[in-house]
Coordinates of C-alpha atoms and ligand atoms in Angstrom, one line a residue:
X1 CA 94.0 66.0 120.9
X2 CA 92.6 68.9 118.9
X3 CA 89.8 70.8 120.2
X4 CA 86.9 70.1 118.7
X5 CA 87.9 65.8 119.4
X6 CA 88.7 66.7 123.1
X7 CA 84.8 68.8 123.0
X8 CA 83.1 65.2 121.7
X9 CA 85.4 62.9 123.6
X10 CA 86.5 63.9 127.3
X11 CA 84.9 62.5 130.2
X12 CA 83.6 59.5 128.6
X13 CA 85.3 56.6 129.8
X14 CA 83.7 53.6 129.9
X15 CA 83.7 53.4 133.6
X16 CA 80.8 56.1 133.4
X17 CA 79.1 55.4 130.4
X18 CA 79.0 51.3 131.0
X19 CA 79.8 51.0 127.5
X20 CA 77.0 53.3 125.7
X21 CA 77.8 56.7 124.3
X22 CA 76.5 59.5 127.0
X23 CA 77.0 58.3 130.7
X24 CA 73.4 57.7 132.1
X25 CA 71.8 59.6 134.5
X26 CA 72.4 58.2 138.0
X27 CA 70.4 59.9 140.7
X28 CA 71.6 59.1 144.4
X29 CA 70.9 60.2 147.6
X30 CA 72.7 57.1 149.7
X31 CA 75.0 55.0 148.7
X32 CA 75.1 51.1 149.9
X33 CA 78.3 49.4 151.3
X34 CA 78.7 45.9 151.2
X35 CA 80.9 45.6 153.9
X36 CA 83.0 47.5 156.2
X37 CA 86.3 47.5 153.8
X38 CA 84.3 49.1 150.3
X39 CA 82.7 51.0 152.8
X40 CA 86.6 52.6 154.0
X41 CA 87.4 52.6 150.3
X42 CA 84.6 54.6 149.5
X43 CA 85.7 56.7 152.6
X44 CA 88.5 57.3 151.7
X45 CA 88.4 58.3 148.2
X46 CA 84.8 60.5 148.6
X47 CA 85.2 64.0 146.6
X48 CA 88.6 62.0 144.4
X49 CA 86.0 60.0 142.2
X50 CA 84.5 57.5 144.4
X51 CA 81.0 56.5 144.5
X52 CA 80.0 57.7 148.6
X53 CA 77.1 60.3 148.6
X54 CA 74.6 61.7 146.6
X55 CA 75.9 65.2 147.4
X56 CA 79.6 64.1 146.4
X57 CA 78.3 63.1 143.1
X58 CA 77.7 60.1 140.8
X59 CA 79.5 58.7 137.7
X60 CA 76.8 62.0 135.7
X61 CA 78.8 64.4 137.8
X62 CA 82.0 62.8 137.6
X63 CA 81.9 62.5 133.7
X64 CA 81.1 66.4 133.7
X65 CA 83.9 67.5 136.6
X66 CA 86.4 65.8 134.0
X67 CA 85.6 66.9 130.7
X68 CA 85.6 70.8 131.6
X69 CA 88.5 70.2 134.0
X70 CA 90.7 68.9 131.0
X71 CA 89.1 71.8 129.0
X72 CA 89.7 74.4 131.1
X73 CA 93.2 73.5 131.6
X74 CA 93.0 72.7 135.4
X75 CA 93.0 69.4 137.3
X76 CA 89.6 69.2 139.3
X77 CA 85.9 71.4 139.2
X78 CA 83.4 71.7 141.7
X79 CA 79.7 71.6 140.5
X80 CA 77.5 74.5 142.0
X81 CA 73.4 75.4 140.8
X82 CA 74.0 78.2 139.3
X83 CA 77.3 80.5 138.4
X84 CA 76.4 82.7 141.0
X85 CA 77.0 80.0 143.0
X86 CA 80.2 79.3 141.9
X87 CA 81.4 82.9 142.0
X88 CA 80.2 83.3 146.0
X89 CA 81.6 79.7 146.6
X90 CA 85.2 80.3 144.7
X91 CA 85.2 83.4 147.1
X92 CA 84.5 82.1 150.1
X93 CA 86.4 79.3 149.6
X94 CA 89.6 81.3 149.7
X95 CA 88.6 84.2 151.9
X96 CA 87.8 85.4 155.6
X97 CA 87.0 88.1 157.9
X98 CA 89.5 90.8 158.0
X99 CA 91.0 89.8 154.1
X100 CA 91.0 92.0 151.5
X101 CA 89.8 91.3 147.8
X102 CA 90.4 93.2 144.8
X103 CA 88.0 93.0 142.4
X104 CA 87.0 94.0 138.6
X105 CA 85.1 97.1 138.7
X106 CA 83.4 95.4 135.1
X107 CA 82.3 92.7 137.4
X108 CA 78.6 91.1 136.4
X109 CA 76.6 93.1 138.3
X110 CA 75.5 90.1 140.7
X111 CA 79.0 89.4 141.7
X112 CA 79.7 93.1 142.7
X113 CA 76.3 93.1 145.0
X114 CA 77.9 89.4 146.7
X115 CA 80.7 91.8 147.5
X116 CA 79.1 94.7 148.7
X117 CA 76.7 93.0 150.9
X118 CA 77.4 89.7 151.8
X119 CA 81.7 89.6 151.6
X120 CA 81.0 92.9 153.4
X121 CA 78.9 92.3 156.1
X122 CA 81.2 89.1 157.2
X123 CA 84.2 91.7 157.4
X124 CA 85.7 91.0 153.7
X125 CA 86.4 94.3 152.1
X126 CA 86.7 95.0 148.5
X127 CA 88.2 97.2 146.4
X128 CA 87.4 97.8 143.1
X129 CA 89.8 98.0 140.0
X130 CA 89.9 99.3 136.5
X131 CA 90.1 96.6 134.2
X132 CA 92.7 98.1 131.8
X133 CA 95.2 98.8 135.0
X134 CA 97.5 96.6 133.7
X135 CA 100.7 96.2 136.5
X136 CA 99.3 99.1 138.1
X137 CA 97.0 96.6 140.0
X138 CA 100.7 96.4 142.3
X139 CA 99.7 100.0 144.0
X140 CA 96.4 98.1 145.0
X141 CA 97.4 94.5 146.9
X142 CA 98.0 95.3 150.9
X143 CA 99.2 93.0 153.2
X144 CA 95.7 91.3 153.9
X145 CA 95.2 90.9 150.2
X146 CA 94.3 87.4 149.3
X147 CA 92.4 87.2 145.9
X148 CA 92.5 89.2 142.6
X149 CA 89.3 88.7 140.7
X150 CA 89.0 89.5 137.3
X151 CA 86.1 88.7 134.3
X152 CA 87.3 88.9 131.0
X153 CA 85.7 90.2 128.6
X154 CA 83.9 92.5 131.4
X155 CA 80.2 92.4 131.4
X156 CA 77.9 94.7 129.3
X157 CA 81.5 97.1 128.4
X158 CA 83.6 94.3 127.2
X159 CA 86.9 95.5 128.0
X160 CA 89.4 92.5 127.7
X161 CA 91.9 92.4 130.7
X162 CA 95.9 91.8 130.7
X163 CA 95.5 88.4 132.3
X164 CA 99.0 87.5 131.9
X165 CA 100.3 90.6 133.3
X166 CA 97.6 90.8 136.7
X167 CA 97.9 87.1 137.2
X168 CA 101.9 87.2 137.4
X169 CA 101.6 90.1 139.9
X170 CA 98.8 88.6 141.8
X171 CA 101.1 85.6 142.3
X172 CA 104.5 88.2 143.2
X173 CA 102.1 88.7 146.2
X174 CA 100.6 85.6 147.2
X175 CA 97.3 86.4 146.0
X176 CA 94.7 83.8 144.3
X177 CA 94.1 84.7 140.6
X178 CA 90.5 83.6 139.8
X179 CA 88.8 85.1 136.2
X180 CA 84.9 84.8 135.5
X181 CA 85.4 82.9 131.7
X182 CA 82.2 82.5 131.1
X183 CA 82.1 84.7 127.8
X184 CA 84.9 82.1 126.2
X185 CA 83.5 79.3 128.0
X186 CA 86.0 76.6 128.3
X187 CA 87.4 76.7 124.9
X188 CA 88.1 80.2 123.7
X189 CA 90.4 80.9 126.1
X190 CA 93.5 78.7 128.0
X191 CA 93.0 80.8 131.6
X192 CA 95.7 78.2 133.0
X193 CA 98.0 78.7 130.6
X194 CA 97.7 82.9 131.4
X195 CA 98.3 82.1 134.9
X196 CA 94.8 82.0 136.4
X197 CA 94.5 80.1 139.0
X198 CA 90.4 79.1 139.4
X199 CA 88.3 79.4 136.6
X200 CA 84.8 80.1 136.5
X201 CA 82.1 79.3 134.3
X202 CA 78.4 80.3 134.4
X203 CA 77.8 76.7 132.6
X204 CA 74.3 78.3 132.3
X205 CA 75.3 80.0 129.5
X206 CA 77.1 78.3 126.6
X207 CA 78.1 74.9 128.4
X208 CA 74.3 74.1 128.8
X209 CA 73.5 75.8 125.6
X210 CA 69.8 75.7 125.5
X211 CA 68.3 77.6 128.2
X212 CA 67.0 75.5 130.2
X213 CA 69.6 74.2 133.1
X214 CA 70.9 76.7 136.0
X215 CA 74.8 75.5 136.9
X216 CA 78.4 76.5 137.8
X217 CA 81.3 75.5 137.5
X218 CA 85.2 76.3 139.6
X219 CA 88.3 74.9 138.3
X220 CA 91.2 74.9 139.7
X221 CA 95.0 74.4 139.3
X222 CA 96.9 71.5 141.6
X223 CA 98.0 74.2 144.1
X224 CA 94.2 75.3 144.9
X225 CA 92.1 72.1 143.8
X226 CA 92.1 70.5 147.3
X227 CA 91.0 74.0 149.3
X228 CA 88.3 74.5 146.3
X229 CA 87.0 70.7 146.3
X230 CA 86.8 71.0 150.4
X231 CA 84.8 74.2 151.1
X232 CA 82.5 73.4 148.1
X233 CA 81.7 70.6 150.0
X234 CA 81.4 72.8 153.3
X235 CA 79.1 74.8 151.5
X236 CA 77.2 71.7 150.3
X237 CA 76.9 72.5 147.0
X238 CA 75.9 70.2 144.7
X239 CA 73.9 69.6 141.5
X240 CA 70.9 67.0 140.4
X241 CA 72.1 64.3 137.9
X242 CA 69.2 65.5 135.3
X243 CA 71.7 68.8 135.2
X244 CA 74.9 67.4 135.0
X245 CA 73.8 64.8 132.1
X246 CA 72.2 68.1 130.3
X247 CA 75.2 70.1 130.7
X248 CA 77.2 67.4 129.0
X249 CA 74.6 66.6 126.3
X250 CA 75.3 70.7 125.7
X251 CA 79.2 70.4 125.9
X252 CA 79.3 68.2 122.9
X253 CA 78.2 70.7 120.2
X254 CA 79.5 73.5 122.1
X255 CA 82.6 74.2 119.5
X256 CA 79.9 74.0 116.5
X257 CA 77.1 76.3 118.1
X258 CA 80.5 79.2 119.2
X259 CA 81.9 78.8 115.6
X260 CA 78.7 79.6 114.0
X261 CA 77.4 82.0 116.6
X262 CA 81.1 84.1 116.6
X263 CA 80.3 83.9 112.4
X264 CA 77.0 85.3 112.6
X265 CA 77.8 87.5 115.7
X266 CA 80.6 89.1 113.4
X267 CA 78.1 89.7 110.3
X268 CA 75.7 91.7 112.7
X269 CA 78.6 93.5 114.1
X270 CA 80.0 94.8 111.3
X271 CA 76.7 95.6 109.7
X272 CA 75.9 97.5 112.5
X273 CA 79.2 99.3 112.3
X274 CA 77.8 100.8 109.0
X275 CA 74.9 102.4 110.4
X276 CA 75.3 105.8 111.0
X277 CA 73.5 105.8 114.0
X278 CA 75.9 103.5 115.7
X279 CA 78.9 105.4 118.0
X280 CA 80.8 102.5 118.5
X281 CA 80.8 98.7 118.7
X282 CA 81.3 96.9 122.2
X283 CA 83.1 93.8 120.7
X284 CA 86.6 92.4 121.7
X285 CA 87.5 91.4 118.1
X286 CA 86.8 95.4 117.1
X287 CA 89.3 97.7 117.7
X288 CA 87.3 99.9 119.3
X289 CA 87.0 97.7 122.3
X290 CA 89.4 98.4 125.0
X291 CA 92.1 95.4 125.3
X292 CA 91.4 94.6 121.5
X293 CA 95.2 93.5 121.7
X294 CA 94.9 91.2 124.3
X295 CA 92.1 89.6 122.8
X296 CA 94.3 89.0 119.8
X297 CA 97.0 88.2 121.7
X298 CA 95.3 85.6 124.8
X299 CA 91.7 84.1 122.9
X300 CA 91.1 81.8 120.5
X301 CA 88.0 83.2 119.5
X302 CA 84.7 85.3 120.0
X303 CA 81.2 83.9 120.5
X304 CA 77.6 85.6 119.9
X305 CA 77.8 88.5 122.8
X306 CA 78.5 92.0 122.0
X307 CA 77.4 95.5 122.7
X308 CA 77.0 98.9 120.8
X309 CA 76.1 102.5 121.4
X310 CA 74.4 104.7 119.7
X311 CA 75.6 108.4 119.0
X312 CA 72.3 109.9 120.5
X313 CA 68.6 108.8 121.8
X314 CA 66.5 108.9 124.5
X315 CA 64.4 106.4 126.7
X316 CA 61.4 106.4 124.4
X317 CA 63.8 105.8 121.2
X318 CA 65.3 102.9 123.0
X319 CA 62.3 101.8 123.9
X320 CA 61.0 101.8 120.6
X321 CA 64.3 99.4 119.2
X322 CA 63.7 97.0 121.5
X323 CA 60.2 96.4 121.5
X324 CA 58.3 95.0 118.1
X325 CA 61.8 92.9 117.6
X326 CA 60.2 89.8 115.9
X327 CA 63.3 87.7 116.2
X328 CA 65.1 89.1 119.3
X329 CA 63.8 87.9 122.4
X330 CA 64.0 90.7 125.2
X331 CA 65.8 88.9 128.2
X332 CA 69.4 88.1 130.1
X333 CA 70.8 84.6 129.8
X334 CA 73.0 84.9 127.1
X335 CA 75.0 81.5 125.5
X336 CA 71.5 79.9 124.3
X337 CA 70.8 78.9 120.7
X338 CA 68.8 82.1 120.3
X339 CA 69.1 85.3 120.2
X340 CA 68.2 88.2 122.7
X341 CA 68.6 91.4 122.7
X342 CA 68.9 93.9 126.3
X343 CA 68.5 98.1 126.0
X344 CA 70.8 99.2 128.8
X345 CA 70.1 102.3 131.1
X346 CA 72.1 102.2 133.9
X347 CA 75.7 100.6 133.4
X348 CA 77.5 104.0 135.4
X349 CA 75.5 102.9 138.5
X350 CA 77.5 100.0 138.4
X351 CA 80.9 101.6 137.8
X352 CA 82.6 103.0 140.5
X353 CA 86.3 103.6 139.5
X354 CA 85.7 103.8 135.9
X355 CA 84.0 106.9 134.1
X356 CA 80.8 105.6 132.1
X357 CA 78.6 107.6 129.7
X358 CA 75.1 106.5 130.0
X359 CA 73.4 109.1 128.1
X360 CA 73.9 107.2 125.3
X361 CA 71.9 104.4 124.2
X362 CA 73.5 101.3 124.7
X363 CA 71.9 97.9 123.6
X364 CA 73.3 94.5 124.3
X365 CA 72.8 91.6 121.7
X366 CA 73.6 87.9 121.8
X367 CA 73.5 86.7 118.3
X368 CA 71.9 83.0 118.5
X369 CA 71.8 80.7 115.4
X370 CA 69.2 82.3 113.1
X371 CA 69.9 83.4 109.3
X372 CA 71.7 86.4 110.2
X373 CA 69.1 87.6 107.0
X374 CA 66.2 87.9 109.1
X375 CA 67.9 89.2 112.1
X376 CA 69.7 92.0 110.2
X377 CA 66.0 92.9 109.0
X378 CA 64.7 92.7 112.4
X379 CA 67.4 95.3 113.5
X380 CA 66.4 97.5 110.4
X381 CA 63.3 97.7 111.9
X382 CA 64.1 98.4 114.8
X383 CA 66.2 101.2 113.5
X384 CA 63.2 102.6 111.4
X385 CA 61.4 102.2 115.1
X386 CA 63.6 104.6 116.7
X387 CA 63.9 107.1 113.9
X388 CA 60.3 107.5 114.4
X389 CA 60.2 107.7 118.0
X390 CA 63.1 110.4 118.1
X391 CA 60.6 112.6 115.6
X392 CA 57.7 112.6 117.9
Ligands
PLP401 C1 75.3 84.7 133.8 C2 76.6 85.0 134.3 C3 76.9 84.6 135.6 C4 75.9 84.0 136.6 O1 75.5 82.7 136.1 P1 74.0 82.2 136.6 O2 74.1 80.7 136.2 O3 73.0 82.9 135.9 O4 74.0 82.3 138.1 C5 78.2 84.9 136.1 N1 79.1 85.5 135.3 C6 78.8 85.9 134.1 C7 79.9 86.6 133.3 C8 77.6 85.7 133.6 O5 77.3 86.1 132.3

């Protein structure tokens, strides 16, 4: 199956759906046996499919866990409430006191505070990494080394990682490779097939689509599915029905809305490279974006996120861009149908092995599906805004 069939057609077999197109929404707290014997069945196939508990999930759920397993490349997903959730619960599925984790140092800022305080405080410590070390990442694993975390693109800087290259050494040592793939979400990218070994998705972003849902996901190969699948469960993680059935009412237009966003994202982009003001553009499919080559080499595409700096500004000039933007909406949650646009001011504080420049301006834009027209004149605006504020 090509892509964009296996985007419209997993996870709807007719044992879910009952025959219609979307599987309904089945909401469940407690499940009713008829007798003793469907009551072992169900025991005994809880968390493989089997209707037992609300919290293991209902034919929504499994309809979701098996389209973006099959997507991802991997053989099961756990459903968490948000992809914070399924960053902390990926973690502490496969780590404990006294381990060691190495991790991205161009982390989401979110994950890198779940390090510093929480992995922390129950005896987990982490070291950071550059994400352009490449095999150096060997000098790095000690003996209590047990996971290699990387994001790829990174967040906010965009440098694209060797996957291929850290996930073959991560495995020389015995180490679990998981990647953040949120930014390709599950179909710019085959993270199995580069040797990842869980792979996470903020389904908040382009899964869901519009907005409006909170949710995680975890994938996993064979060799970690069962370890995954069993502390999600620990954790009690789980996800309403309402969710799940959004999520997968987003999936299904989710290679239309990225081909369309990555178009229009790629117009802005390039305009923007024109402008005089601009330094340099933050984008994976630029050259100017560290591990260009391995987004040529590894991804099957780009989406509507990028960044670009500008050659010199101050707070009030920034402030100025942003603000007025008739089209741009100022706020976080990327992988929406709109677009949003974020000034950032402080991406060194959240460096700590890599060197970042922050005086200057850097603005963050998610390109949604709007005539790239109007949002090209809503950025020459907001150039004209911060010409006049750097005069004053
Ligand atoms: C948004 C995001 C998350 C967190 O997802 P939430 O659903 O907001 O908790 C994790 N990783 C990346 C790369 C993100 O962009």
């Amino acid at each position: 199956m090509k892509r964009a069939t296996k985007i419209v057609s997993l996870g709807r077999d007719k044992k879910w759906t009952k025959g219609v197109i979307n599987p309904p929404v089945v909401r469940a707290s407690t499940v009713v046996f008829d007798s003793l014997e469907h009551l072992a069945k169900a025991t005994a196939g809880r968390g493989k499919g089997e209707l037992f508990y609300g919290r293991r999930g209902t034919d929504t759920h499994f309809a979701l866990q098996a389209a973006i397993a099959e997507l991802e490349g991997g053989v099961g997903t756990a459903l968490y409430p948000s992809g914070a959730a399924a960053i902390s619960g990926a973690l502490l599925s496969f780590l404990k006191s006294g381990d060691h984790l190495l991790m991205v140092d161009s982390a989401y800022e979110p994950t890198r505070d779940l390090c510093d305080k929480l992995l922390a405080g129950l005896g987990i410590e982490t070291t950071y990494y550059d994400p352009m070390i490449g095999a150096e990442i060997a000098n790095l694993i000690r003996p209590n080394t047990k996971v290699l975390y990387l994001e790829s693109p990174g967040s906010i800087t965009m440098e694209v990682q060797d996957v291929p290259t850290l996930c073959q050494i991560a495995h020389q040592h015995g180490l679990v490779a998981m990647l953040d793939n949120t930014w390709s979400s599950p179909i710019n990218c085959r993270p199995f097939e580069l040797g990842v070994d869980i792979s996470i998705q903020a389904a908040t972003k382009y899964i869901v689509g519009h907005s409006d849902v909170m949710m995680g996901t975890a994938t996993a190969n064979e060799q970690h599915w069962e370890q995954l699948r069993e502390n999600s469960y620990l954790l009690g993680q789980c996800v309403s029905a309402d969710d799940a059935y959004l999520a997968l009412r987003g999936l299904r237009t989710l290679g239309v809305r990225m081909a369309q966003q990555e178009k229009n994202a790629l117009e802005i982009a390039h305009w923007l490279e024109t402008r005089p003001e601009v330094d340099h553009i933050r984008h994976p499919a630029f050259p100017s974006c560290p591990g260009h080559e391995f987004f040529k080499r590894d991804y099957l595409g780009s989406n509507g996120l990028f960044s670009f700096v500008l050659k010199t500004g101050n707070r009030q000039a920034m402030k100025a861009f942003v603000e007025g933007m008739q089209h741009f909406k100022m706020g976080f949650s990327w992988g929406g149908y709109e677009s949003l646009i974020v000034a950032e001011f402080g991406v060194d504080k959240i460096r700590t092995v890599t060197h970042w420049d922050s005086s200057k301006p850097m603005f963050r834009l998610h390109i949604g599906l709007e005539d790239t027209e109007d949002l090209i004149a809503d950025l020459e605006a907001a150039f004209a805004r911060y010409h006049e504020a750097l005069s004053n």
